[in-house]
PDB file of C-alpha atoms in Angstrom:
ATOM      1  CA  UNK A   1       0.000   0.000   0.000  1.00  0.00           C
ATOM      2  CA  UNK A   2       1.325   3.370  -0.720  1.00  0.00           C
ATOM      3  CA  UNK A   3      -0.551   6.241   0.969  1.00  0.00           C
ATOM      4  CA  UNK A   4      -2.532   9.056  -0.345  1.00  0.00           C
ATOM      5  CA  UNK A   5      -1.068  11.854  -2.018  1.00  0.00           C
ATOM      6  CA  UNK A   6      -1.722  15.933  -0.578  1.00  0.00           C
ATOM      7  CA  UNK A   7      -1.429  17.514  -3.905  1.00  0.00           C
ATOM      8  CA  UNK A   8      -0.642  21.285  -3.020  1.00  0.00           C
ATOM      9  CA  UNK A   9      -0.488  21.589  -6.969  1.00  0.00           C
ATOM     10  CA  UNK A  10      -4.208  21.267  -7.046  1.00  0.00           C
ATOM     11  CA  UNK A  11      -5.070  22.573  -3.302  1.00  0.00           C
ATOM     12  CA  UNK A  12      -3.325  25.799  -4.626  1.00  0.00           C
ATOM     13  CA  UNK A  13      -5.563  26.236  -8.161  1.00  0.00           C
ATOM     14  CA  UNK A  14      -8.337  26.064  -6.379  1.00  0.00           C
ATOM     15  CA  UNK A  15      -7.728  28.670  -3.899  1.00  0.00           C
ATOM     16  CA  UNK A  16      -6.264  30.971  -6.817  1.00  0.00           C
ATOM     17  CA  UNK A  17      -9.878  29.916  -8.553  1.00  0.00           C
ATOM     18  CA  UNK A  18     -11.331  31.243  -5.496  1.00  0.00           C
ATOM     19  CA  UNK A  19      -9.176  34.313  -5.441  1.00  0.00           C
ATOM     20  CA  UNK A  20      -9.840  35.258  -8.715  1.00  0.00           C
ATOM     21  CA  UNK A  21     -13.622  35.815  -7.847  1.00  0.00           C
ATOM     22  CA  UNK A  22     -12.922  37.911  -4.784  1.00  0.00           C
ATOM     23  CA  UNK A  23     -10.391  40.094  -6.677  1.00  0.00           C
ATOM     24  CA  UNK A  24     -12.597  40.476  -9.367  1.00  0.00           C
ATOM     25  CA  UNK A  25     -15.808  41.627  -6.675  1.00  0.00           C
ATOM     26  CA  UNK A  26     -13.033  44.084  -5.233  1.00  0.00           C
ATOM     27  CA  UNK A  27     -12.398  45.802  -8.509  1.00  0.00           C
ATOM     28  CA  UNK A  28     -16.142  46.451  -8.993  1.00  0.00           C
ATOM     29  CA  UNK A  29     -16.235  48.489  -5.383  1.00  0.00           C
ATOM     30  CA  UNK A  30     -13.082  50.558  -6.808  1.00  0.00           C
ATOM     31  CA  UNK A  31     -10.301  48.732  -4.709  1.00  0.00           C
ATOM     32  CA  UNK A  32      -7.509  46.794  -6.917  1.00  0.00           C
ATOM     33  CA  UNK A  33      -5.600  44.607  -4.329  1.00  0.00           C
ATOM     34  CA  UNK A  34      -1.558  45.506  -5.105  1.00  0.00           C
ATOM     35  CA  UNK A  35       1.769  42.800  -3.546  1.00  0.00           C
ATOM     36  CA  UNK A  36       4.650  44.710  -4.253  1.00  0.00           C
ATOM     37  CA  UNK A  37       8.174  42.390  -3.471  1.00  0.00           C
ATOM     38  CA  UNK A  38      11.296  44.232  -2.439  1.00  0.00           C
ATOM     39  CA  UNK A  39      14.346  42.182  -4.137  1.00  0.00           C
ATOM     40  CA  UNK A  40      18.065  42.563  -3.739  1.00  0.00           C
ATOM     41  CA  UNK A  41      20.964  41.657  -5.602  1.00  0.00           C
ATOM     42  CA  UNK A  42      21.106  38.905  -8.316  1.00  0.00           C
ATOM     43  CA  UNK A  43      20.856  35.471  -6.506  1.00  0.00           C
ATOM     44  CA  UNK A  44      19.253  33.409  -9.428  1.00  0.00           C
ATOM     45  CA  UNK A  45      16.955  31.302  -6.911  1.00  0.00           C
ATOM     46  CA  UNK A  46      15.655  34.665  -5.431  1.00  0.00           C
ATOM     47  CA  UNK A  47      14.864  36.308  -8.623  1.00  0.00           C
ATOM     48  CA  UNK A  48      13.114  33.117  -9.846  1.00  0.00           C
ATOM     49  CA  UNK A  49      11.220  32.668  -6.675  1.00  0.00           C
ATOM     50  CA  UNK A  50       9.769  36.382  -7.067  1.00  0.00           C
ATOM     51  CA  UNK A  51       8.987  36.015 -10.572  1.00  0.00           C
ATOM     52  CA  UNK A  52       6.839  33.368  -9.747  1.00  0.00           C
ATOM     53  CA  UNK A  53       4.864  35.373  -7.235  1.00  0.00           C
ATOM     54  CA  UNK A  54       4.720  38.009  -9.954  1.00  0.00           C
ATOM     55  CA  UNK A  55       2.936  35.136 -12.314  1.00  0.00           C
ATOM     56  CA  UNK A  56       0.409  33.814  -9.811  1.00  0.00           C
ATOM     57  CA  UNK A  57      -0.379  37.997  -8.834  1.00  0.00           C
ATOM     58  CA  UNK A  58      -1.041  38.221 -12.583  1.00  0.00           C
ATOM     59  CA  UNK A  59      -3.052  34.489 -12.769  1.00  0.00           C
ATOM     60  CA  UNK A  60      -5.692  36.170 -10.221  1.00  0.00           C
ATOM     61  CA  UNK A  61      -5.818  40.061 -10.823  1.00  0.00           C
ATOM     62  CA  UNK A  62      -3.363  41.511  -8.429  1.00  0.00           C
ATOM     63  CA  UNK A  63      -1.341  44.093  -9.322  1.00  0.00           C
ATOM     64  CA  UNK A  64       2.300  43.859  -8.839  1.00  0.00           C
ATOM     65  CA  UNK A  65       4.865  46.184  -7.650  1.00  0.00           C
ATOM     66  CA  UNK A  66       8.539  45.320  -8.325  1.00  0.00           C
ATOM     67  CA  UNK A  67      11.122  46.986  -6.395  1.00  0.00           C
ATOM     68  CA  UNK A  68      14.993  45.720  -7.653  1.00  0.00           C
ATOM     69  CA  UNK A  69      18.163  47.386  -5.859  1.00  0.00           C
ATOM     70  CA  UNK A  70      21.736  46.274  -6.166  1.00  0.00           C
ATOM     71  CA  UNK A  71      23.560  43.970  -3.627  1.00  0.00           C
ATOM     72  CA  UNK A  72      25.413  47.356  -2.215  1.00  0.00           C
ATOM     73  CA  UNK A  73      22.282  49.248  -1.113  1.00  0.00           C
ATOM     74  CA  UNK A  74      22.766  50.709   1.920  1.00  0.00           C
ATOM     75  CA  UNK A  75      20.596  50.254   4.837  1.00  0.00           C
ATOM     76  CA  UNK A  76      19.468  53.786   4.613  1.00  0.00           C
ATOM     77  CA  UNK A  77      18.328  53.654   1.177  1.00  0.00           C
ATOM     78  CA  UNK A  78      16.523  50.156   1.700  1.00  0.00           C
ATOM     79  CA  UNK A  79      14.594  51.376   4.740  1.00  0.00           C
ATOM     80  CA  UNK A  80      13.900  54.553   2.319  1.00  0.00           C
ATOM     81  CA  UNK A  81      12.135  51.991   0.380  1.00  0.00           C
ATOM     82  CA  UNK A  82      10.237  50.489   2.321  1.00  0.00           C
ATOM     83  CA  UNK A  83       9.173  53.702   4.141  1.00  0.00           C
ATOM     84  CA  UNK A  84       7.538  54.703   0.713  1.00  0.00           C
ATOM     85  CA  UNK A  85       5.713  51.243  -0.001  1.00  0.00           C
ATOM     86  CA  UNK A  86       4.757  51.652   3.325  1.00  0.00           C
ATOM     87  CA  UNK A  87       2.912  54.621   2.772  1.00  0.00           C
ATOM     88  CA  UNK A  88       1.519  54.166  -1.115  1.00  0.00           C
ATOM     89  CA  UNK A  89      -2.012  53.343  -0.950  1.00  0.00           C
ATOM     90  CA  UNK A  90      -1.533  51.173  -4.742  1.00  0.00           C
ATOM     91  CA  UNK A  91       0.501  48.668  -2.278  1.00  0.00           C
ATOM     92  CA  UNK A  92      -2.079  46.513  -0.359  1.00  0.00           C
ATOM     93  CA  UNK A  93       0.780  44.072   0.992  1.00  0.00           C
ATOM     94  CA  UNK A  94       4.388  43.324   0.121  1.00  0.00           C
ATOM     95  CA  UNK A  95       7.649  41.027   1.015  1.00  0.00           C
ATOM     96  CA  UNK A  96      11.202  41.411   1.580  1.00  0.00           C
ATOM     97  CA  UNK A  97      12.678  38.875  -0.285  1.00  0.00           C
ATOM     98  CA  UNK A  98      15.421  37.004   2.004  1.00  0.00           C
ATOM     99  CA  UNK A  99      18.611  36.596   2.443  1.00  0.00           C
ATOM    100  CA  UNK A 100      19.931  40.128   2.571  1.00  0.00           C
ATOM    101  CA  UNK A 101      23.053  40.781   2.000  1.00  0.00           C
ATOM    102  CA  UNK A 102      25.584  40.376   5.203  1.00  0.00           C
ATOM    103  CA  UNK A 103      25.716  44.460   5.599  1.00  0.00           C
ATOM    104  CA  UNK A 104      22.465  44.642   5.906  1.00  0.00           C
ATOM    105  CA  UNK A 105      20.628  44.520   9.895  1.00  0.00           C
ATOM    106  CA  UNK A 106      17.823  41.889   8.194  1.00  0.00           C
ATOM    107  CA  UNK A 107      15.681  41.986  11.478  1.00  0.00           C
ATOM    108  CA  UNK A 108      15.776  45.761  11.484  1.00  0.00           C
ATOM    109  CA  UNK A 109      14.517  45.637   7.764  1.00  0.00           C
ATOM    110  CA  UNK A 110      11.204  43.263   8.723  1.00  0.00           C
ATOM    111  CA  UNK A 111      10.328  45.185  11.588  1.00  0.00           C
ATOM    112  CA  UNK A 112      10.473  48.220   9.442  1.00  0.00           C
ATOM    113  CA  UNK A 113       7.357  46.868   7.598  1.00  0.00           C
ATOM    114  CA  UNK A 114       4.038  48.207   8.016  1.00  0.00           C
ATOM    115  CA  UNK A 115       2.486  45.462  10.066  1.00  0.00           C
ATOM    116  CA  UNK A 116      -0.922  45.784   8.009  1.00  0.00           C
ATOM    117  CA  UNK A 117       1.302  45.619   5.042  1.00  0.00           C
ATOM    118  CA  UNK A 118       2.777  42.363   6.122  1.00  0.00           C
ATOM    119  CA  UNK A 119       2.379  39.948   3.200  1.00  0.00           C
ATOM    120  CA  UNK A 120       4.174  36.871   4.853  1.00  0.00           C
ATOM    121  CA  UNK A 121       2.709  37.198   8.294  1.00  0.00           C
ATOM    122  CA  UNK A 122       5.691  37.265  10.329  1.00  0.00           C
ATOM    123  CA  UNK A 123       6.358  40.636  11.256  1.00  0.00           C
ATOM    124  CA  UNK A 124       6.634  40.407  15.274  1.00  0.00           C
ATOM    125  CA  UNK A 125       3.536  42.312  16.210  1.00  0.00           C
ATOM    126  CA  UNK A 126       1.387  39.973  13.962  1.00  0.00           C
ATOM    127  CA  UNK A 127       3.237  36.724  15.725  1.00  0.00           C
ATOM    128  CA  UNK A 128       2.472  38.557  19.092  1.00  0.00           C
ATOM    129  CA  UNK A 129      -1.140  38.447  18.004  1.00  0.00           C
ATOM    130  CA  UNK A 130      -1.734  35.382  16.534  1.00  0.00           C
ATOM    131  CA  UNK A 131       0.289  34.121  19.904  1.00  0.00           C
ATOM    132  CA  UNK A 132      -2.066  36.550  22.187  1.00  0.00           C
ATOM    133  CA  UNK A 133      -5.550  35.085  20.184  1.00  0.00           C
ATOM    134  CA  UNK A 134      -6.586  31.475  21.137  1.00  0.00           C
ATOM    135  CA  UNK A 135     -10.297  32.042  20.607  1.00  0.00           C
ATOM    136  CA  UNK A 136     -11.672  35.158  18.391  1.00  0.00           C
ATOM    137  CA  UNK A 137     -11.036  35.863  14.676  1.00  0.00           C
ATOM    138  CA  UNK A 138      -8.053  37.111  13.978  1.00  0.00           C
ATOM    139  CA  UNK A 139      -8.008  40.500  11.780  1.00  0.00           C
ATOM    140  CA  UNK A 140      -3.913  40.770  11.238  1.00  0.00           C
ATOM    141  CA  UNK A 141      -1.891  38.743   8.510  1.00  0.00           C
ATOM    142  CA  UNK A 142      -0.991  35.083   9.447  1.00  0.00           C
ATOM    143  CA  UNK A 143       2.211  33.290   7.929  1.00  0.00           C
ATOM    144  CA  UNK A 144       1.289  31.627   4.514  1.00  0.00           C
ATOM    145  CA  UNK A 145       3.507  28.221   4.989  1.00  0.00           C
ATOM    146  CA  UNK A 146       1.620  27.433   8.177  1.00  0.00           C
ATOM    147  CA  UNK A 147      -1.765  28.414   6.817  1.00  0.00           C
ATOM    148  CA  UNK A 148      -0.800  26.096   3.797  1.00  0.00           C
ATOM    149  CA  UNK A 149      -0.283  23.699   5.705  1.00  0.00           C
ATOM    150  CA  UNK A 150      -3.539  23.479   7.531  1.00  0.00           C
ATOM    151  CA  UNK A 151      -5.244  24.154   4.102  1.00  0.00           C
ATOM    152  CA  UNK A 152      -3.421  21.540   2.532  1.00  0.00           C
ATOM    153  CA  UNK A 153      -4.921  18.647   4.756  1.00  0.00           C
ATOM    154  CA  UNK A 154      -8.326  20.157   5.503  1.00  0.00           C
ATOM    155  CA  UNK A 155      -8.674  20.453   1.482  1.00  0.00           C
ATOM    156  CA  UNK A 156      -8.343  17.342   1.329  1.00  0.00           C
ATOM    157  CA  UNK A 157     -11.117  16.148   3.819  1.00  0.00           C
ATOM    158  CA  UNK A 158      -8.979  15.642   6.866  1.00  0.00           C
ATOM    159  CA  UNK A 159      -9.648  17.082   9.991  1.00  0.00           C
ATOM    160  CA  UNK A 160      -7.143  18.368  12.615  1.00  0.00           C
ATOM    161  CA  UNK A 161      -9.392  18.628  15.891  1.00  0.00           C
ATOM    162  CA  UNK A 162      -8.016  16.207  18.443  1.00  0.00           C
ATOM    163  CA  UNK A 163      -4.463  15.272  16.402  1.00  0.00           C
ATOM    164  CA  UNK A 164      -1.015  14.792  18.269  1.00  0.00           C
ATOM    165  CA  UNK A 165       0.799  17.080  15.386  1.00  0.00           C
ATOM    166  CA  UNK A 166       4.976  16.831  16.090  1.00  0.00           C
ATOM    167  CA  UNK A 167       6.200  19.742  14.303  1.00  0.00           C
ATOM    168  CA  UNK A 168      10.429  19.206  13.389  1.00  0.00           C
ATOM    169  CA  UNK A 169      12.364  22.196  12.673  1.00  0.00           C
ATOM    170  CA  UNK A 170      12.359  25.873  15.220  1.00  0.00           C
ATOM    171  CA  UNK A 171      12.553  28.347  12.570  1.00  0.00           C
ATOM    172  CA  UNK A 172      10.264  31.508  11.988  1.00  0.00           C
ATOM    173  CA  UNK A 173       8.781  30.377   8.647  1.00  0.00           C
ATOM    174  CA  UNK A 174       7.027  27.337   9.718  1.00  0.00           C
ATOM    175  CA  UNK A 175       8.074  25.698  13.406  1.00  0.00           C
ATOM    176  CA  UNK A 176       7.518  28.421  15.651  1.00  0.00           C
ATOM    177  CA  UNK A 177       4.385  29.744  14.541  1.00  0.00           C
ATOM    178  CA  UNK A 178       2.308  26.651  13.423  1.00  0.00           C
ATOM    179  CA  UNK A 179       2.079  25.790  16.918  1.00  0.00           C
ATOM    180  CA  UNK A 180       0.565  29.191  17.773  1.00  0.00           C
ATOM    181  CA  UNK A 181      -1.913  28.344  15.120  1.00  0.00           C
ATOM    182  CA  UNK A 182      -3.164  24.991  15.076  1.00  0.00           C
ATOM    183  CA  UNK A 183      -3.868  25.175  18.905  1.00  0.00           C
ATOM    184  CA  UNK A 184      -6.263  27.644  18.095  1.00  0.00           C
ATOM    185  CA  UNK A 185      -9.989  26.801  19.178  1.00  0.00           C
ATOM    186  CA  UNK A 186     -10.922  26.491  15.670  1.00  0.00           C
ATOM    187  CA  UNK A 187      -8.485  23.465  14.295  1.00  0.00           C
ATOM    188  CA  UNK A 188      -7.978  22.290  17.945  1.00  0.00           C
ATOM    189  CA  UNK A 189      -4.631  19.695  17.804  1.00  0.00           C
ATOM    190  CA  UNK A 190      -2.061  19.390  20.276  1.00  0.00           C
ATOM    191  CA  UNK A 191       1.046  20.771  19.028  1.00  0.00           C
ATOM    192  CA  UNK A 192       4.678  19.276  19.728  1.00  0.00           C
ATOM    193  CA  UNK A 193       7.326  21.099  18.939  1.00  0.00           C
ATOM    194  CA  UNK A 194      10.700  19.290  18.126  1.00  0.00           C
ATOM    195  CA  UNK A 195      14.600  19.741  16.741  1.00  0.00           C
ATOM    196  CA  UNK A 196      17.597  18.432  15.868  1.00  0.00           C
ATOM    197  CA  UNK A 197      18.655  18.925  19.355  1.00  0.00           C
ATOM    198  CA  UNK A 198      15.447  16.914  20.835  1.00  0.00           C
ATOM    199  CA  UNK A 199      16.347  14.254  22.918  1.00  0.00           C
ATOM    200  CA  UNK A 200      14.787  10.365  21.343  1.00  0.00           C
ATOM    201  CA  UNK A 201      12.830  12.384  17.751  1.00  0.00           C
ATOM    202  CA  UNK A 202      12.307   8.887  16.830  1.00  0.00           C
ATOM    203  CA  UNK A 203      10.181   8.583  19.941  1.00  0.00           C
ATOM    204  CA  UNK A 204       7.865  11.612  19.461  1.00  0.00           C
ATOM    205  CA  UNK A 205       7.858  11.456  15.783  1.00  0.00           C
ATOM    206  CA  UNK A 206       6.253   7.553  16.397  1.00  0.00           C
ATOM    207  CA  UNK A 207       3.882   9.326  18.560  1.00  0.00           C
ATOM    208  CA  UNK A 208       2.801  11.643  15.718  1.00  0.00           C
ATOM    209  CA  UNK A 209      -0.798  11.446  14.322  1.00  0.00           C
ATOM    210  CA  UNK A 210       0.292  13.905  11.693  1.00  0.00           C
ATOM    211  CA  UNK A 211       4.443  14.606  11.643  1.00  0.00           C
ATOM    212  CA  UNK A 212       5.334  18.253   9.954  1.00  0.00           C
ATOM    213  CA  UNK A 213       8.703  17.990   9.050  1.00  0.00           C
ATOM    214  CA  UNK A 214      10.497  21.407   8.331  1.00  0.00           C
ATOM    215  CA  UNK A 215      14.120  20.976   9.878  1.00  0.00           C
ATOM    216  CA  UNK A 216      16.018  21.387   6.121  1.00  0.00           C
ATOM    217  CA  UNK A 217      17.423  18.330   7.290  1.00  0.00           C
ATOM    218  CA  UNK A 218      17.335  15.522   3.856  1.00  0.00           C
ATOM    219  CA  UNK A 219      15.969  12.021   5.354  1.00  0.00           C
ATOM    220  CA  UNK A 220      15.596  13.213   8.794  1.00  0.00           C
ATOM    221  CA  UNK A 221      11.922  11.789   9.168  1.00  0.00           C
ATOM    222  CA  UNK A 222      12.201   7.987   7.919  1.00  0.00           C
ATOM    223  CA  UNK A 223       9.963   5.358   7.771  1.00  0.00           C
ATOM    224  CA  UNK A 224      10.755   3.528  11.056  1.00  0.00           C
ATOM    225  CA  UNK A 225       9.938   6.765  12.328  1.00  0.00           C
ATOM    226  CA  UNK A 226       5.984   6.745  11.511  1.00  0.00           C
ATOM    227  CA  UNK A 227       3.232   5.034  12.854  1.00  0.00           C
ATOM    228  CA  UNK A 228       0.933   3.591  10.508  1.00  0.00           C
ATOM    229  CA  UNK A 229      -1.580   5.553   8.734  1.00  0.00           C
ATOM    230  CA  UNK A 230      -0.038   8.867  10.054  1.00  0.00           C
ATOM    231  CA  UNK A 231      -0.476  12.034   7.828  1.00  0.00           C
ATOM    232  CA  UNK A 232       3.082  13.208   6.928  1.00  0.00           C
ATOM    233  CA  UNK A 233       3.784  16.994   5.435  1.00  0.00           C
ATOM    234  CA  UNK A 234       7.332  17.304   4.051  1.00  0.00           C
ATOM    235  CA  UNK A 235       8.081  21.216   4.402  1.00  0.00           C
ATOM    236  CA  UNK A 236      11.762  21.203   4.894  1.00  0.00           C
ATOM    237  CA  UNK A 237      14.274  22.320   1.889  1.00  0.00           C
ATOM    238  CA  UNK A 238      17.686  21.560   1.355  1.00  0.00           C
ATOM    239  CA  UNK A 239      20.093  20.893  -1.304  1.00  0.00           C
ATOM    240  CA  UNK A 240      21.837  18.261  -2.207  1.00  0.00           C
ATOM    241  CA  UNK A 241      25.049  17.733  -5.033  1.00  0.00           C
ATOM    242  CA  UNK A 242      25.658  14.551  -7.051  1.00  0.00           C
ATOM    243  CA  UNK A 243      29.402  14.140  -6.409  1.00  0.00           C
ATOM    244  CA  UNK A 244      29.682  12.525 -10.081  1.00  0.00           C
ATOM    245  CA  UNK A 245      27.897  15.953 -12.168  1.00  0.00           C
ATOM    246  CA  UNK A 246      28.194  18.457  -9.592  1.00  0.00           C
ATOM    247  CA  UNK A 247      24.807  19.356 -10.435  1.00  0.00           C
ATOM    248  CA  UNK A 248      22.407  20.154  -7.092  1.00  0.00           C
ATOM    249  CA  UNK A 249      19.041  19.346  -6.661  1.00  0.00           C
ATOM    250  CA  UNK A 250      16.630  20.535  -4.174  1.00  0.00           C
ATOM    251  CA  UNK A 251      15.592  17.590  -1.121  1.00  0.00           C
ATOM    252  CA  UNK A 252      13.143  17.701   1.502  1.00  0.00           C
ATOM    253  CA  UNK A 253      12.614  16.038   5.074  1.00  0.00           C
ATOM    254  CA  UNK A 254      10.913  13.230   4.165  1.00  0.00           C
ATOM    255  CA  UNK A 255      12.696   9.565   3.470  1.00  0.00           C
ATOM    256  CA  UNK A 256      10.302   8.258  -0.021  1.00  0.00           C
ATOM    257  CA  UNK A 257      10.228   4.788   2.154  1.00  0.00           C
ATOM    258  CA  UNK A 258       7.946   7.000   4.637  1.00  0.00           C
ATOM    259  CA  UNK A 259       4.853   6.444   1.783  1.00  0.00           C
ATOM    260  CA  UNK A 260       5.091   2.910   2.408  1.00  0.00           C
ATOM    261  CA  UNK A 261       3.701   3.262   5.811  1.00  0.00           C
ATOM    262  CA  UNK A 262       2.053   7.067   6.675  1.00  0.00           C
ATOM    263  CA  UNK A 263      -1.392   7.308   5.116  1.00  0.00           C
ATOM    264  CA  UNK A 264      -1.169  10.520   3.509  1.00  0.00           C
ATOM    265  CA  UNK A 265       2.368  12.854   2.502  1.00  0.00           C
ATOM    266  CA  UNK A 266       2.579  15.572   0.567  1.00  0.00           C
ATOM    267  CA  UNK A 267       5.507  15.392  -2.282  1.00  0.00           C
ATOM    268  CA  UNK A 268       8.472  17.720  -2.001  1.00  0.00           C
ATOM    269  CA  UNK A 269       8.343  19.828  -4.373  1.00  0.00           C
ATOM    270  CA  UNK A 270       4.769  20.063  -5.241  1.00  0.00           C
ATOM    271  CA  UNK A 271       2.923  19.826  -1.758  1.00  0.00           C
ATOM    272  CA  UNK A 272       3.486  23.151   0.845  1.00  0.00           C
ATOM    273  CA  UNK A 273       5.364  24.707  -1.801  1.00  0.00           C
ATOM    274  CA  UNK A 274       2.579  25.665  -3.714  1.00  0.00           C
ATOM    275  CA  UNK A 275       0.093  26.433  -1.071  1.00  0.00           C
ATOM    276  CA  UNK A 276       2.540  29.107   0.171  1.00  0.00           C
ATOM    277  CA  UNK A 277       2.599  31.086  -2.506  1.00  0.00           C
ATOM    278  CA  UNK A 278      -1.216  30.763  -2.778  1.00  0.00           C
ATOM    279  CA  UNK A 279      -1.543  31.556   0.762  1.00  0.00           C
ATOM    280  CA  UNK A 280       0.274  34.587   0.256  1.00  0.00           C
ATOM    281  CA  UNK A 281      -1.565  36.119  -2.520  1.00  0.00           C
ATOM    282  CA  UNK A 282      -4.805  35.180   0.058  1.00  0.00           C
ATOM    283  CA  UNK A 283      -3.179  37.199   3.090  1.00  0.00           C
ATOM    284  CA  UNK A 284      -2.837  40.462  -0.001  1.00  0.00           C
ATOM    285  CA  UNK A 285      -6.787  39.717  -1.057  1.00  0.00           C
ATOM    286  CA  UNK A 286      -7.929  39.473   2.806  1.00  0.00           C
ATOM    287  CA  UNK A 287      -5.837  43.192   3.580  1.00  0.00           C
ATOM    288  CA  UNK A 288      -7.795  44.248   0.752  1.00  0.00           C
ATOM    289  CA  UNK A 289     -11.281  43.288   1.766  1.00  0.00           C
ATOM    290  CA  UNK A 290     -10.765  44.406   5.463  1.00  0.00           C
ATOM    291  CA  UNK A 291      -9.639  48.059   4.187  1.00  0.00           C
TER     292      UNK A 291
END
């Protein structure tokens, strides 16, 4: 038996579906929803990555905002930037496209952002309030890899109320804040958090009813490491060179043997990868609708 697939591919085109609609019934009131993406220097997997979010802004209606600076901005004339997308009302959301370069202060740059301008959902004062809010709705941008996530397995008819969810990796992006999230009244798991410092992971990974792997760590979830029947996200990204070409090639968390026994994964690429950029184009159209 080989277990179920969680096709972000398809989770994503129908959210963008959705989007479309809700785009289109906010042009008719006047308001055109507007990401803008803040990119600097040349790094070939950065440009690519924003060009993408460029494509899917143009798949649904959103206007796009590119702002391009060379590697040797200045932190001066960065935060000038930002200042100014911070204020222009044609900018509903935008993103800071990471890594900076190593003279620039890159947590004095996010904080800089407008917080209702905060297209990623992980400038501090929205991860204060997602962390503060247990119960009510929450009115501030939430971060898109979490959110697609949770999307991801609810789209597919899967529930998370009641699940033991161990989460692997700490970092902003995904670890620290899904917790935050899914213990929220309104998906109601329990939410372990775990590391590649945690003492025994094979123990509370075979505890898992759904494992979230996001360390960047290739392999570091592996079949012996699942209980039967478990739901299994593979969110972690890291490369890895053939020693014969040279040639690198991107690897998530995930060993392939795990689809022998979990009974549903999502594929690496083509699972959360999708669903975050979908997500984040849904963060720009909520701002929209709640200005």
């Amino acid at each position: 038996m080989s277990a179920n697939i969680l096709d972000g591919t398809a989770a994503a085109a129908a959210i963008k579906s959705e989007l479309t609609q809700r785009v289109a019934a906010l042009r008719e009131r006047g308001i055109v929803p507007g990401l803008a993406t803040v990119l600097v220097g040349e790094d070939p997997g950065s440009q690519w990555y924003v060009a993408g979010k460029h494509r899917d802004c143009a798949e649904v209606g959103i206007a796009s905002i590119k702002r391009e600076l060379p590697e040797t901005v200045t932190q001066q004339e960065l935060e000038a930037v930002l200042d100014e997308l911070n204020a222009d009302p044609e900018c509903t959301g935008y993103i800071v496209q990471l890594p900076l370069p190593k003279h620039i202060d890159t947590d004095r740059i996010l904080e800089r952002i407008d917080p209702g301008k905060d297209a990623d959902g992980l400038h501090p004062t929205n991860l204060g309030r997602l962390v503060l809010n247990a119960n009510t709705e929450i009115t501030s941008p939430l971060p898109c890899t979490p959110r697609g996530v949770i999307e991801l397995v609810e789209r597919n008819g899967l529930s998370w109320a009641g699940q033991h969810v161990v989460v692997v990796g700490r970092g902003v992006t995904v670890g620290r804040p899904i917790g935050p999230l899914l213990t929220r009244r309104e998906y109601n798991a329990t939410v372990t958090l775990t590391h590649t410092g945690t003492k025994d992971l094979a123990a509370e990974l075979r505890r898992a009813d759904v494992i979230v792997a996001a360390a960047g760590v290739e392999g570091i979830v592996a079949a012996e490491h699942v209980k039967p029947g478990a739901i299994v996200l593979d969110v972690g990204v890291s490369r890895k060179t053939d020693p014969e070409t040279g040639k690198s090639r991107v690897v998530g968390d995930v060993d392939p043997g795990v689809a022998k026994v979990a009974g549903w994964v999502s594929p690496n690429p083509g699972g959360v990868g999708p669903m975050t950029r979908a997500l984040l184009l849904q963060n720009v159209v909520e701002m929209a609708e709640r200005a």
